Structures are given as structure tokens and as C-alpha cells.
Amino acid sequence: MVVRETCADIWNVLHPIVMAKPQEEDWLEIAEHFYKSCNFPNCLGAIDGKHIRIKKPAGSGSQFFNYKKYFSFVLLAVCDSNYRFRYIDVGSYGSSSDSAVLGHSAFGRMLLNNELDLPPPQTLPGTTSPPMPFVFVGDEAFALMEHLMRPYSSRGLSIARRVFNYRLTRARQVVECSFGILVNKWRFLHTPIHLQLDTAIAAVKAACVLHNFVRERDGFNFEDSLSHCLESTHPCGVRGSTHSAAVREHLTAFFMSPHGELPWQLEAI
């Protein structure tokens, strides 16, 4: 009870301070930092889901039993380029895919219903082309959406599409680094959590806001971000709309243009 109540208090006190809902000006600042550090324009965050190992919750059947053959719940996170968590969703069944977890999360519903106070579309740097929407970046487990970019499937890709996948991966790696910093700072995440389910969820939420608290004040050791023990959630093939595909194609063309290319990108693919 002491652990559960303490973790809940840590979350309740720190959440509005270090993980408050971004406003339009906050999103613009996040996008500016993303472009400077990751060379991905109009990017508001990187999103990914990871399994948190737990003991089997009583009476849960196979709901928390994941494809890696252990019991877990999912930590879904949206991170900025400074490795801070901007949104988290904790506690979805380990058997769920990233796309399903996103769809059922508060963040996913707000994204779908345009309730995140995102900035209006903006032209890409150095261009006069039609304004492009601001986006989040994720892996192939997510559906392609107007405000969520995922890589092209890996078969028979043109050079331009391979470059897009490389550029998206560079931006998406910030969420992987954030998980690495989290796990290596809060060591209980290295092993299965032997707590009741609600207490385990409270502990993970507390660790995430403490991660932001420490990150803003003390920085981090980059080596801590290079590896972690959290498994990715099970990928699920999903399709996107025609409009979202057009947004991705426009970004692909930008990355091959004089305004958007990187000197080393062709060597990197």
C-alpha cells in the first residue's frame, strides 16, 4: 500500500509539471528542436510501445500473455527530441499491438479527433510548396495517418523511399533512447515486476514522470540510452489513407531535394 500510494502521489504531483499537455506554441518548439537534431521537418514526436514484464495478474487468462511468451502490459510513449516523455499510456494488455494500444489510448483518441491543439500545416523548410501537416513518427506497427508517419514496407524500395525510411528511423530513435535512459535509471524495469497490477502500473507511471524530472535538471549519460531490456510490442500490418500516403510521398520528395537532402544519406542506406 505504501508503494502504491507513494507512486500515485509522485504521478499526481509531477505529471502537471513535467508532462503537461503541450499547447500549440509548445508543439512548434518541439518541432523546431526535432528538425535541428534529427533533420525531420514538421515532426512533433516519436511514438513506440514496449512490454513491461509482470507476474500473471489473477484471473486474467491470456490477456497479458504476449507473443514473446511472457506476461506483460504495454507502455506506450510519445517522446520529444530531448528524450522527454510528452504522453504515456500504461497498462494495456501485453497481447495487444501498438496500433491497437494507440487506438484505445487517450492520446490516440485526441489525435484522431484533432484535439491535441496541433499547429496548422506549414511549408517545409526552404520550399514554397503547399503547407504540410505536422506529424508524429512511428514504426511499421502503426497505421499511416495524416499526423502519423510510418516507414514504407521493405520490399523493392526505390532509393528515395529507402532514404525516407532512413530519415524516419533517425527521428524515431529518440523514443528508443528515451526507453534506454528510463530503464537504466530505474532498475526495477530490468526484471519482472512482482507487484499487483495496479501497483505495477503506478510504479511505471511514477518512473516516467521522474525520468522527465531528472532529465530536465540533470541531463543524462548517453551510454545509458544505447540499450535496454524492453521488448517491442507485436507488429501488425495496417494501411493508411490516400491523403496520408500523399503526405509521406511529399516528405520523400523533400528528402531527395536540394532543400531537404543530407550529404551522407545515400551512404547510410
Short mmCIF file of C-alpha atoms in Angstrom, two decimals:
data_model
loop_
_atom_site.label_atom_id
_atom_site.label_comp_id
_atom_site.label_asym_id
_atom_site.label_seq_id
_atom_site.Cartn_x
_atom_site.Cartn_y
_atom_site.Cartn_z
CA MET A 1 0.00 0.00 0.00
CA VAL A 2 2.86 2.39 0.82
CA VAL A 3 4.46 1.75 -2.60
CA ARG A 4 1.16 2.20 -4.45
CA GLU A 5 0.20 5.40 -2.63
CA THR A 6 3.70 6.90 -2.95
CA CYS A 7 3.87 6.19 -6.67
CA ALA A 8 0.38 7.64 -7.16
CA ASP A 9 1.38 10.82 -5.30
CA ILE A 10 4.57 11.16 -7.36
CA TRP A 11 2.47 10.92 -10.54
CA ASN A 12 -0.23 13.31 -9.32
CA VAL A 13 2.25 15.98 -8.25
CA LEU A 14 4.78 15.78 -11.10
CA HIS A 15 2.52 14.98 -14.06
CA PRO A 16 1.12 18.52 -14.49
CA ILE A 17 4.63 19.97 -14.01
CA VAL A 18 6.86 17.78 -16.22
CA MET A 19 4.35 16.10 -18.57
CA ALA A 20 1.64 18.69 -19.08
CA LYS A 21 -0.38 18.62 -22.31
CA PRO A 22 1.55 20.68 -24.91
CA GLN A 23 -0.13 23.74 -26.40
CA GLU A 24 0.37 24.96 -29.97
CA GLU A 25 3.46 27.03 -29.10
CA ASP A 26 4.96 24.03 -27.27
CA TRP A 27 4.42 21.82 -30.34
CA LEU A 28 6.17 24.40 -32.54
CA GLU A 29 9.16 24.44 -30.19
CA ILE A 30 9.27 20.63 -30.18
CA ALA A 31 9.18 20.58 -34.00
CA GLU A 32 12.00 23.11 -34.22
CA HIS A 33 14.22 21.02 -31.94
CA PHE A 34 13.36 17.86 -33.89
CA TYR A 35 14.44 19.42 -37.16
CA LYS A 36 17.70 20.72 -35.68
CA SER A 37 18.66 17.42 -34.02
CA CYS A 38 17.07 14.80 -36.29
CA ASN A 39 16.64 16.61 -39.64
CA PHE A 40 12.97 15.65 -39.87
CA PRO A 41 10.68 18.63 -40.59
CA ASN A 42 7.25 19.21 -39.04
CA CYS A 43 7.89 16.42 -36.52
CA LEU A 44 6.16 16.63 -33.15
CA GLY A 45 7.40 13.44 -31.51
CA ALA A 46 8.40 9.81 -31.81
CA ILE A 47 5.99 7.12 -30.66
CA ASP A 48 6.55 3.49 -29.67
CA GLY A 49 5.29 0.81 -27.32
CA LYS A 50 7.26 -1.53 -25.06
CA HIS A 51 6.40 -4.56 -22.93
CA ILE A 52 6.78 -4.24 -19.15
CA ARG A 53 7.28 -7.69 -17.61
CA ILE A 54 4.93 -8.60 -14.77
CA LYS A 55 3.75 -11.66 -12.89
CA LYS A 56 0.46 -13.04 -14.20
CA PRO A 57 -2.45 -10.98 -12.83
CA ALA A 58 -5.01 -13.14 -11.05
CA GLY A 59 -7.92 -14.17 -13.24
CA SER A 60 -6.53 -12.50 -16.37
CA GLY A 61 -6.35 -15.60 -18.57
CA SER A 62 -4.13 -14.95 -21.59
CA GLN A 63 -4.87 -11.22 -21.93
CA PHE A 64 -1.43 -10.18 -20.64
CA PHE A 65 0.44 -13.07 -22.33
CA ASN A 66 2.41 -11.61 -25.24
CA TYR A 67 3.94 -13.08 -28.39
CA LYS A 68 7.32 -13.35 -26.63
CA LYS A 69 5.68 -15.90 -24.27
CA TYR A 70 5.70 -13.94 -21.03
CA PHE A 71 3.19 -11.77 -19.16
CA SER A 72 3.33 -8.02 -19.63
CA PHE A 73 1.44 -4.80 -20.02
CA VAL A 74 2.31 -2.11 -22.57
CA LEU A 75 3.99 1.24 -22.01
CA LEU A 76 3.11 3.44 -25.00
CA ALA A 77 5.12 6.66 -25.12
CA VAL A 78 5.43 9.81 -27.21
CA CYS A 79 8.84 11.47 -26.83
CA ASP A 80 10.41 14.73 -27.97
CA SER A 81 13.96 15.11 -29.28
CA ASN A 82 15.21 15.91 -25.76
CA TYR A 83 14.25 12.37 -24.67
CA ARG A 84 11.35 13.53 -22.52
CA PHE A 85 8.01 11.73 -22.41
CA ARG A 86 5.21 14.02 -23.62
CA TYR A 87 2.43 11.43 -23.37
CA ILE A 88 2.34 7.94 -21.92
CA ASP A 89 -0.31 5.24 -21.78
CA VAL A 90 0.37 2.42 -19.30
CA GLY A 91 -1.45 -0.83 -18.66
CA SER A 92 -2.82 -2.14 -21.97
CA TYR A 93 -2.83 -5.92 -22.41
CA GLY A 94 0.50 -7.43 -23.45
CA SER A 95 -1.31 -9.32 -26.20
CA SER A 96 -2.24 -6.02 -27.94
CA SER A 97 -0.40 -4.49 -30.90
CA ASP A 98 0.98 -0.94 -30.90
CA SER A 99 -1.73 0.17 -33.29
CA ALA A 100 -4.49 -1.24 -31.07
CA VAL A 101 -2.97 0.31 -27.94
CA LEU A 102 -2.73 3.70 -29.66
CA GLY A 103 -6.33 3.48 -30.86
CA HIS A 104 -7.62 2.84 -27.34
CA SER A 105 -5.39 5.39 -25.60
CA ALA A 106 -6.42 8.93 -24.68
CA PHE A 107 -3.63 10.26 -26.91
CA GLY A 108 -4.82 8.17 -29.87
CA ARG A 109 -8.40 9.40 -29.50
CA MET A 110 -7.26 13.02 -29.26
CA LEU A 111 -5.05 12.57 -32.32
CA LEU A 112 -7.89 11.04 -34.31
CA ASN A 113 -10.36 13.74 -33.24
CA ASN A 114 -7.93 16.68 -33.72
CA GLU A 115 -7.98 17.56 -30.02
CA LEU A 116 -4.21 17.90 -29.46
CA ASP A 117 -4.02 21.62 -30.33
CA LEU A 118 -1.56 20.84 -33.14
CA PRO A 119 -0.18 23.74 -35.21
CA PRO A 120 -1.75 24.34 -38.63
CA PRO A 121 0.07 22.94 -41.68
CA GLN A 122 3.34 24.64 -42.52
CA THR A 123 5.54 24.67 -45.61
CA LEU A 124 8.69 22.54 -45.43
CA PRO A 125 11.98 24.41 -44.81
CA GLY A 126 13.29 26.26 -47.84
CA THR A 127 10.28 25.48 -50.02
CA THR A 128 7.20 27.28 -51.26
CA SER A 129 5.22 24.09 -51.75
CA PRO A 130 1.75 23.57 -50.25
CA PRO A 131 1.73 23.52 -46.43
CA MET A 132 2.27 20.08 -44.88
CA PRO A 133 0.69 18.80 -41.66
CA PHE A 134 2.74 18.28 -38.53
CA VAL A 135 3.33 14.60 -37.80
CA PHE A 136 4.49 12.03 -35.28
CA VAL A 137 6.83 9.23 -36.38
CA GLY A 138 6.48 5.55 -35.55
CA ASP A 139 7.50 2.13 -36.81
CA GLU A 140 5.65 -0.26 -39.11
CA ALA A 141 3.36 -1.39 -36.28
CA PHE A 142 1.31 1.81 -36.58
CA ALA A 143 -1.23 2.82 -39.18
CA LEU A 144 -0.25 5.53 -41.63
CA MET A 145 -2.27 8.66 -40.79
CA GLU A 146 -2.25 12.32 -41.72
CA HIS A 147 -0.46 13.10 -38.46
CA LEU A 148 1.44 9.82 -38.07
CA MET A 149 4.17 8.68 -40.44
CA ARG A 150 5.45 5.10 -40.64
CA PRO A 151 8.16 3.61 -42.90
CA TYR A 152 7.50 2.06 -46.28
CA SER A 153 7.37 -1.73 -46.32
CA SER A 154 10.84 -3.04 -47.02
CA ARG A 155 10.33 -4.91 -50.32
CA GLY A 156 11.53 -3.49 -53.63
CA LEU A 157 12.01 0.08 -52.41
CA SER A 158 13.32 2.86 -54.62
CA ILE A 159 16.31 4.88 -53.43
CA ALA A 160 14.00 7.76 -52.48
CA ARG A 161 11.84 5.52 -50.29
CA ARG A 162 14.88 3.95 -48.67
CA VAL A 163 16.11 7.45 -47.84
CA PHE A 164 12.71 8.27 -46.33
CA ASN A 165 12.89 5.15 -44.14
CA TYR A 166 16.39 6.12 -43.02
CA ARG A 167 15.35 9.67 -42.17
CA LEU A 168 12.26 8.48 -40.30
CA THR A 169 14.33 5.94 -38.36
CA ARG A 170 16.76 8.68 -37.28
CA ALA A 171 13.86 10.66 -35.86
CA ARG A 172 12.15 7.62 -34.33
CA GLN A 173 15.29 6.57 -32.46
CA VAL A 174 14.72 9.25 -29.83
CA VAL A 175 11.94 7.17 -28.28
CA GLU A 176 14.24 4.13 -28.19
CA CYS A 177 16.89 6.24 -26.45
CA SER A 178 14.27 7.52 -24.01
CA PHE A 179 13.34 3.95 -23.08
CA GLY A 180 17.05 3.18 -22.64
CA ILE A 181 17.54 6.09 -20.27
CA LEU A 182 14.38 5.16 -18.34
CA VAL A 183 15.33 1.52 -17.83
CA ASN A 184 18.95 2.17 -16.91
CA LYS A 185 17.97 4.83 -14.38
CA TRP A 186 15.05 2.94 -12.77
CA ARG A 187 16.46 -0.55 -12.44
CA PHE A 188 13.28 -2.33 -11.34
CA LEU A 189 12.32 -2.33 -15.03
CA HIS A 190 15.15 -4.77 -15.79
CA THR A 191 13.26 -7.68 -14.22
CA PRO A 192 9.61 -8.81 -13.97
CA ILE A 193 7.66 -6.60 -11.56
CA HIS A 194 6.31 -8.69 -8.69
CA LEU A 195 3.54 -6.32 -7.62
CA GLN A 196 -0.20 -6.29 -8.01
CA LEU A 197 -1.20 -4.97 -11.43
CA ASP A 198 -2.46 -1.55 -10.29
CA THR A 199 0.67 -1.03 -8.17
CA ALA A 200 2.95 -2.06 -11.05
CA ILE A 201 1.18 0.41 -13.36
CA ALA A 202 1.51 3.17 -10.74
CA ALA A 203 5.24 2.41 -10.37
CA VAL A 204 5.87 2.67 -14.13
CA LYS A 205 3.93 5.95 -14.36
CA ALA A 206 5.96 7.32 -11.44
CA ALA A 207 9.21 6.27 -13.12
CA CYS A 208 8.20 8.09 -16.31
CA VAL A 209 7.50 11.43 -14.62
CA LEU A 210 10.65 11.07 -12.51
CA HIS A 211 12.52 10.44 -15.76
CA ASN A 212 11.33 13.82 -17.06
CA PHE A 213 12.06 15.50 -13.72
CA VAL A 214 15.65 14.23 -13.73
CA ARG A 215 16.10 14.80 -17.48
CA GLU A 216 15.18 18.48 -17.23
CA ARG A 217 17.52 19.10 -14.30
CA ASP A 218 20.49 16.75 -14.57
CA GLY A 219 20.63 15.67 -18.20
CA PHE A 220 21.62 12.05 -18.84
CA ASN A 221 24.52 9.73 -19.62
CA PHE A 222 24.30 9.00 -23.36
CA GLU A 223 25.66 5.47 -22.86
CA ASP A 224 22.57 4.69 -20.78
CA SER A 225 20.41 5.32 -23.82
CA LEU A 226 22.10 2.82 -26.13
CA SER A 227 20.41 -0.36 -24.90
CA HIS A 228 17.51 -1.51 -22.80
CA CYS A 229 15.74 -4.73 -21.89
CA LEU A 230 12.23 -3.77 -23.01
CA GLU A 231 10.73 -5.77 -25.87
CA SER A 232 8.82 -4.11 -28.67
CA THR A 233 5.14 -4.89 -28.95
CA HIS A 234 3.89 -7.22 -31.66
CA PRO A 235 3.78 -5.54 -35.08
CA CYS A 236 0.55 -5.56 -37.03
CA GLY A 237 0.18 -4.73 -40.71
CA VAL A 238 -2.08 -1.72 -41.21
CA ARG A 239 -2.97 0.51 -44.14
CA GLY A 240 -3.21 4.26 -44.35
CA SER A 241 -5.49 6.64 -46.21
CA THR A 242 -4.79 8.10 -49.65
CA HIS A 243 -4.19 11.55 -48.12
CA SER A 244 -1.70 10.25 -45.54
CA ALA A 245 0.14 8.36 -48.30
CA ALA A 246 0.38 11.62 -50.26
CA VAL A 247 1.89 13.36 -47.22
CA ARG A 248 4.51 10.62 -46.96
CA GLU A 249 5.31 10.87 -50.69
CA HIS A 250 5.72 14.64 -50.36
CA LEU A 251 8.20 14.17 -47.48
CA THR A 252 10.01 11.53 -49.54
CA ALA A 253 10.45 14.00 -52.40
CA PHE A 254 11.62 16.70 -49.95
CA PHE A 255 14.35 14.43 -48.58
CA MET A 256 15.72 14.00 -52.12
CA SER A 257 15.57 17.72 -52.95
CA PRO A 258 18.39 20.28 -52.50
CA HIS A 259 16.47 21.83 -49.60
CA GLY A 260 15.96 18.59 -47.68
CA GLU A 261 18.76 16.15 -48.51
CA LEU A 262 21.61 15.26 -46.14
CA PRO A 263 25.15 14.84 -47.51
CA TRP A 264 25.52 11.32 -46.08
CA GLN A 265 22.05 9.90 -46.57
CA LEU A 266 22.81 7.85 -49.70
CA GLU A 267 25.80 6.25 -47.99
CA ALA A 268 23.68 5.46 -44.92
CA ILE A 269 21.08 3.43 -46.82
#
